[in-house]
Amino acid sequence: MDYLQIEGPTKLNGSVEIAGAKNASLPLIAMTLLADNKVCINNIPNVVDIKTLVKLLGNLGATVNIDQSSVQIDTRSLSNTKATYDIVKTMRASILVLGPLLARFGHCEVSLPGGCAIGQRPIDLHLKALEQMGAEITIEAGYVLAKAKDGLKGAHIVFDKITVTGTANIVMAAALAKGKTIITNAALEPEVVQLCEVLKNSGVSIDGIGSSELTIYGTDRRLVHIDPFDVIPDRIEAGTYLCAAAITNSEVTITNVCADHLESIISKLEQMGFSFDITSDTITIKPAKSIKSVDIVTQEYPGFPTDMQAQFLTLCTQAKGVSIIEERLFENRFMHVSELQRLGADIKLKGNSATVVGKIDLVGADVMATDLRASSALVLAALAAKGTTNVHRIYHLDRGYVELEKKLQKLGAKIKRLKEQA
Ligand code: EPU
């Protein structure tokens, strides 16, 4: 197992290129189950979660070629419709194959994802929506068994709660269903928008893209032809590098980025005293005269993303004053707090709210990554902490960040990847 060793505090400078979005790539890879051709997807991030989903499609019988940042997937001769526990347990997003497999084959078995470090993360809304579309669903021996002998039928789905992968699953199912599906309270995340746009460009009629009500006109199980396309830039990776610049109060430019997707993140950084130069595909963050405290409430897009909560909470340890951070999406997404406390952070947790008092001079220590975003937050803390910080269990980090240590090295950080002693 690897760990990261970081010497701090440090200043950063220079530029860093942002990879394609993990959370856009995952549904887009699942979407290839709807295609009547070999699909080429460019600007794929080279991270473990992508490899996991690609492996799952391979196990189902798809032919997959993947190189650095592009993947070709051919699902035409696929006939296995069982997504097994050994893969699904390692990545919850595997549930994204449920909608397209069921829509295309009229039956499938997908392992229930099980628990997760950041919360319960049920899939009841995915299942309820598919039932409304005519699926018969049972849970047996840890598997979701879904059947729709005569195919899925369009329905009016009203999500009780906004769900990102739930919306993506139903959009894909609806694309091959019979008739019209309306999704009310759909997720607005750019990753969902891109999925809809790619399907629309492939001939699936979809109205309301980018709004909370989507109308999808199904093709009645006729597969769709999907032309090559590029995945949108990763707004969470981009936000993480902005936080790396902010916590070291440095000037850094991020490239291959879409600033429109980062409005809530940039706005919080502005409130904290940072300024920006923004072009069509770059963002330069400039140091603050003094870093101010800020209050944050996580929300669905376009609100402040839960996937940036850990990084901002860490940044707030370096802001003068009291910051209050409220987590509204996941009930257990504060596992990083006790690790940050090991570095000396002054953070009090009460329910779903964290009170951070700054500025605190952090001191390096050994810490343990608990989930993907918490891992990057610990690396940020280490950049600001005095002395050596070892961040352990970084397999979480490798699930979603492309070569984080190499990108940070290029910006001037003293960071290296080492092997744990046996
Ligand atoms: N929820 C239900 N029932 C469901 C589905 C969701 O109660 O059937 C609840 C969840 O428990 C949660 C809320 O609804 O409280 C929102 O969950 P959502 O379904 O939107 O999350 P997700 O689709 O499982 C995606 C991202 C996460 C990101 C969340 C929120 C992907 C692959 N994952 O998860 O990304 O945190 O949306 O924005 O897109 C990450 O990249 O580190 C990550 C965790």
PDB file of N, CA and C and ligand atoms in Angstrom, residues 22-23 26 93 118 121-126 161-165 306-307 329-330 333 372-373, ligand 1:
ATOM      1  N   LYS A  22     -14.484  12.633 -13.430  1.00  0.00           N
ATOM      2  CA  LYS A  22     -14.802  11.244 -13.050  1.00  0.00           C
ATOM      3  C   LYS A  22     -16.310  11.026 -13.033  1.00  0.00           C
ATOM      4  N   ASN A  23     -17.028  11.934 -12.378  1.00  0.00           N
ATOM      5  CA  ASN A  23     -18.463  11.704 -12.190  1.00  0.00           C
ATOM      6  C   ASN A  23     -19.296  11.974 -13.445  1.00  0.00           C
ATOM      7  N   LEU A  26     -18.340   8.311 -15.536  1.00  0.00           N
ATOM      8  CA  LEU A  26     -18.970   7.057 -15.089  1.00  0.00           C
ATOM      9  C   LEU A  26     -20.330   6.828 -15.768  1.00  0.00           C
ATOM     10  N   ALA A  93     -20.907   3.542  -7.736  1.00  0.00           N
ATOM     11  CA  ALA A  93     -21.402   4.057  -9.018  1.00  0.00           C
ATOM     12  C   ALA A  93     -21.666   2.934 -10.019  1.00  0.00           C
ATOM     13  N   ILE A 118     -19.212   7.574   3.786  1.00  0.00           N
ATOM     14  CA  ILE A 118     -19.782   8.920   3.964  1.00  0.00           C
ATOM     15  C   ILE A 118     -21.265   8.911   4.322  1.00  0.00           C
ATOM     16  N   ARG A 121     -26.327   5.957   1.852  1.00  0.00           N
ATOM     17  CA  ARG A 121     -26.421   5.980   0.390  1.00  0.00           C
ATOM     18  C   ARG A 121     -27.325   4.883  -0.181  1.00  0.00           C
ATOM     19  N   PRO A 122     -28.617   4.929   0.171  1.00  0.00           N
ATOM     20  CA  PRO A 122     -29.550   3.936  -0.381  1.00  0.00           C
ATOM     21  C   PRO A 122     -29.778   4.145  -1.880  1.00  0.00           C
ATOM     22  N   ILE A 123     -30.392   3.158  -2.532  1.00  0.00           N
ATOM     23  CA  ILE A 123     -30.730   3.303  -3.956  1.00  0.00           C
ATOM     24  C   ILE A 123     -32.238   3.157  -4.168  1.00  0.00           C
ATOM     25  N   ASP A 124     -32.995   3.386  -3.081  1.00  0.00           N
ATOM     26  CA  ASP A 124     -34.447   3.208  -3.154  1.00  0.00           C
ATOM     27  C   ASP A 124     -35.097   4.063  -4.243  1.00  0.00           C
ATOM     28  N   LEU A 125     -34.574   5.264  -4.466  1.00  0.00           N
ATOM     29  CA  LEU A 125     -35.203   6.145  -5.460  1.00  0.00           C
ATOM     30  C   LEU A 125     -34.991   5.622  -6.881  1.00  0.00           C
ATOM     31  N   HIS A 126     -33.818   5.013  -7.138  1.00  0.00           N
ATOM     32  CA  HIS A 126     -33.563   4.400  -8.457  1.00  0.00           C
ATOM     33  C   HIS A 126     -34.604   3.289  -8.682  1.00  0.00           C
ATOM     34  N   LYS A 161     -36.240  13.217  -3.549  1.00  0.00           N
ATOM     35  CA  LYS A 161     -34.986  13.869  -3.187  1.00  0.00           C
ATOM     36  C   LYS A 161     -34.170  13.949  -4.469  1.00  0.00           C
ATOM     37  N   ILE A 162     -33.346  14.973  -4.596  1.00  0.00           N
ATOM     38  CA  ILE A 162     -32.523  15.056  -5.813  1.00  0.00           C
ATOM     39  C   ILE A 162     -31.400  14.017  -5.722  1.00  0.00           C
ATOM     40  N   THR A 163     -31.290  13.205  -6.758  1.00  0.00           N
ATOM     41  CA  THR A 163     -30.226  12.189  -6.786  1.00  0.00           C
ATOM     42  C   THR A 163     -29.506  12.241  -8.137  1.00  0.00           C
ATOM     43  N   VAL A 164     -28.175  12.324  -8.053  1.00  0.00           N
ATOM     44  CA  VAL A 164     -27.374  12.495  -9.276  1.00  0.00           C
ATOM     45  C   VAL A 164     -27.354  11.200 -10.085  1.00  0.00           C
ATOM     46  N   THR A 165     -26.869  10.113  -9.473  1.00  0.00           N
ATOM     47  CA  THR A 165     -26.818   8.863 -10.235  1.00  0.00           C
ATOM     48  C   THR A 165     -28.224   8.304 -10.462  1.00  0.00           C
ATOM     49  N   THR A 306     -21.096  19.076  -1.937  1.00  0.00           N
ATOM     50  CA  THR A 306     -20.614  18.251  -0.816  1.00  0.00           C
ATOM     51  C   THR A 306     -19.221  17.702  -1.109  1.00  0.00           C
ATOM     52  N   ASP A 307     -18.903  17.491  -2.390  1.00  0.00           N
ATOM     53  CA  ASP A 307     -17.586  16.949  -2.743  1.00  0.00           C
ATOM     54  C   ASP A 307     -16.454  17.955  -2.521  1.00  0.00           C
ATOM     55  N   LEU A 329     -25.979  16.816   2.642  1.00  0.00           N
ATOM     56  CA  LEU A 329     -26.270  15.695   1.734  1.00  0.00           C
ATOM     57  C   LEU A 329     -25.982  14.327   2.332  1.00  0.00           C
ATOM     58  N   PHE A 330     -24.891  14.214   3.018  1.00  0.00           N
ATOM     59  CA  PHE A 330     -24.512  12.903   3.548  1.00  0.00           C
ATOM     60  C   PHE A 330     -24.358  12.983   5.062  1.00  0.00           C
ATOM     61  N   ARG A 333     -20.317  12.641   6.646  1.00  0.00           N
ATOM     62  CA  ARG A 333     -19.200  13.092   5.833  1.00  0.00           C
ATOM     63  C   ARG A 333     -18.274  14.053   6.589  1.00  0.00           C
ATOM     64  N   LEU A 372     -12.611   9.518  -0.595  1.00  0.00           N
ATOM     65  CA  LEU A 372     -11.898  10.207  -1.676  1.00  0.00           C
ATOM     66  C   LEU A 372     -11.636  11.687  -1.383  1.00  0.00           C
ATOM     67  N   ARG A 373     -12.681  12.436  -1.074  1.00  0.00           N
ATOM     68  CA  ARG A 373     -12.495  13.893  -0.917  1.00  0.00           C
ATOM     69  C   ARG A 373     -11.798  14.217   0.394  1.00  0.00           C
TER      70      ARG A 373
HETATM   71  N1  EPU B   1     -30.448   9.158  -1.838  1.00  0.00           N
HETATM   72  C1  EPU B   1     -31.510   8.400  -1.332  1.00  0.00           C
HETATM   73  N2  EPU B   1     -32.001   7.404  -2.119  1.00  0.00           N
HETATM   74  C2  EPU B   1     -31.511   7.132  -3.356  1.00  0.00           C
HETATM   75  C3  EPU B   1     -30.456   7.903  -3.868  1.00  0.00           C
HETATM   76  C4  EPU B   1     -29.937   8.924  -3.078  1.00  0.00           C
HETATM   77  O1  EPU B   1     -31.966   8.624  -0.213  1.00  0.00           O
HETATM   78  O2  EPU B   1     -32.037   6.219  -3.998  1.00  0.00           O
HETATM   79  C5  EPU B   1     -29.894  10.242  -1.010  1.00  0.00           C
HETATM   80  C6  EPU B   1     -28.422  10.007  -0.626  1.00  0.00           C
HETATM   81  O3  EPU B   1     -28.310   9.157   0.512  1.00  0.00           O
HETATM   82  C7  EPU B   1     -27.933  11.395  -0.383  1.00  0.00           C
HETATM   83  C8  EPU B   1     -28.694  12.217  -1.425  1.00  0.00           C
HETATM   84  O4  EPU B   1     -29.833  11.423  -1.777  1.00  0.00           O
HETATM   85  O5  EPU B   1     -28.289  11.836   0.895  1.00  0.00           O
HETATM   86  C9  EPU B   1     -27.920  12.553  -2.675  1.00  0.00           C
HETATM   87  O6  EPU B   1     -27.304  11.387  -3.191  1.00  0.00           O
HETATM   88  P1  EPU B   1     -27.035  11.172  -4.738  1.00  0.00           P
HETATM   89  O7  EPU B   1     -27.833  10.015  -5.213  1.00  0.00           O
HETATM   90  O8  EPU B   1     -27.195  12.465  -5.465  1.00  0.00           O
HETATM   91  O9  EPU B   1     -25.497  10.771  -4.734  1.00  0.00           O
HETATM   92  P2  EPU B   1     -24.821   9.788  -5.755  1.00  0.00           P
HETATM   93  O10 EPU B   1     -25.467   9.919  -7.062  1.00  0.00           O
HETATM   94  O11 EPU B   1     -24.699   8.447  -5.131  1.00  0.00           O
HETATM   95  C10 EPU B   1     -23.052  11.479  -6.700  1.00  0.00           C
HETATM   96  C11 EPU B   1     -21.563  11.537  -6.816  1.00  0.00           C
HETATM   97  C12 EPU B   1     -20.955  11.763  -5.431  1.00  0.00           C
HETATM   98  C13 EPU B   1     -21.507  13.074  -4.887  1.00  0.00           C
HETATM   99  C14 EPU B   1     -23.045  13.023  -4.848  1.00  0.00           C
HETATM  100  C15 EPU B   1     -23.670  14.328  -4.416  1.00  0.00           C
HETATM  101  C16 EPU B   1     -21.137  10.106  -8.700  1.00  0.00           C
HETATM  102  C17 EPU B   1     -20.590   8.838  -9.206  1.00  0.00           C
HETATM  103  N3  EPU B   1     -21.095  10.283  -7.382  1.00  0.00           N
HETATM  104  O12 EPU B   1     -23.345  10.383  -5.824  1.00  0.00           O
HETATM  105  O13 EPU B   1     -19.558  11.898  -5.633  1.00  0.00           O
HETATM  106  O14 EPU B   1     -21.016  13.288  -3.576  1.00  0.00           O
HETATM  107  O15 EPU B   1     -23.557  12.704  -6.165  1.00  0.00           O
HETATM  108  O16 EPU B   1     -23.296  15.355  -5.243  1.00  0.00           O
HETATM  109  O17 EPU B   1     -21.579  10.950  -9.460  1.00  0.00           O
HETATM  110  C18 EPU B   1     -17.275  11.678  -5.085  1.00  0.00           C
HETATM  111  O18 EPU B   1     -16.991  11.877  -6.287  1.00  0.00           O
HETATM  112  O19 EPU B   1     -16.384  11.693  -4.180  1.00  0.00           O
HETATM  113  C19 EPU B   1     -18.652  11.430  -4.694  1.00  0.00           C
HETATM  114  C20 EPU B   1     -18.988  10.853  -3.549  1.00  0.00           C
END
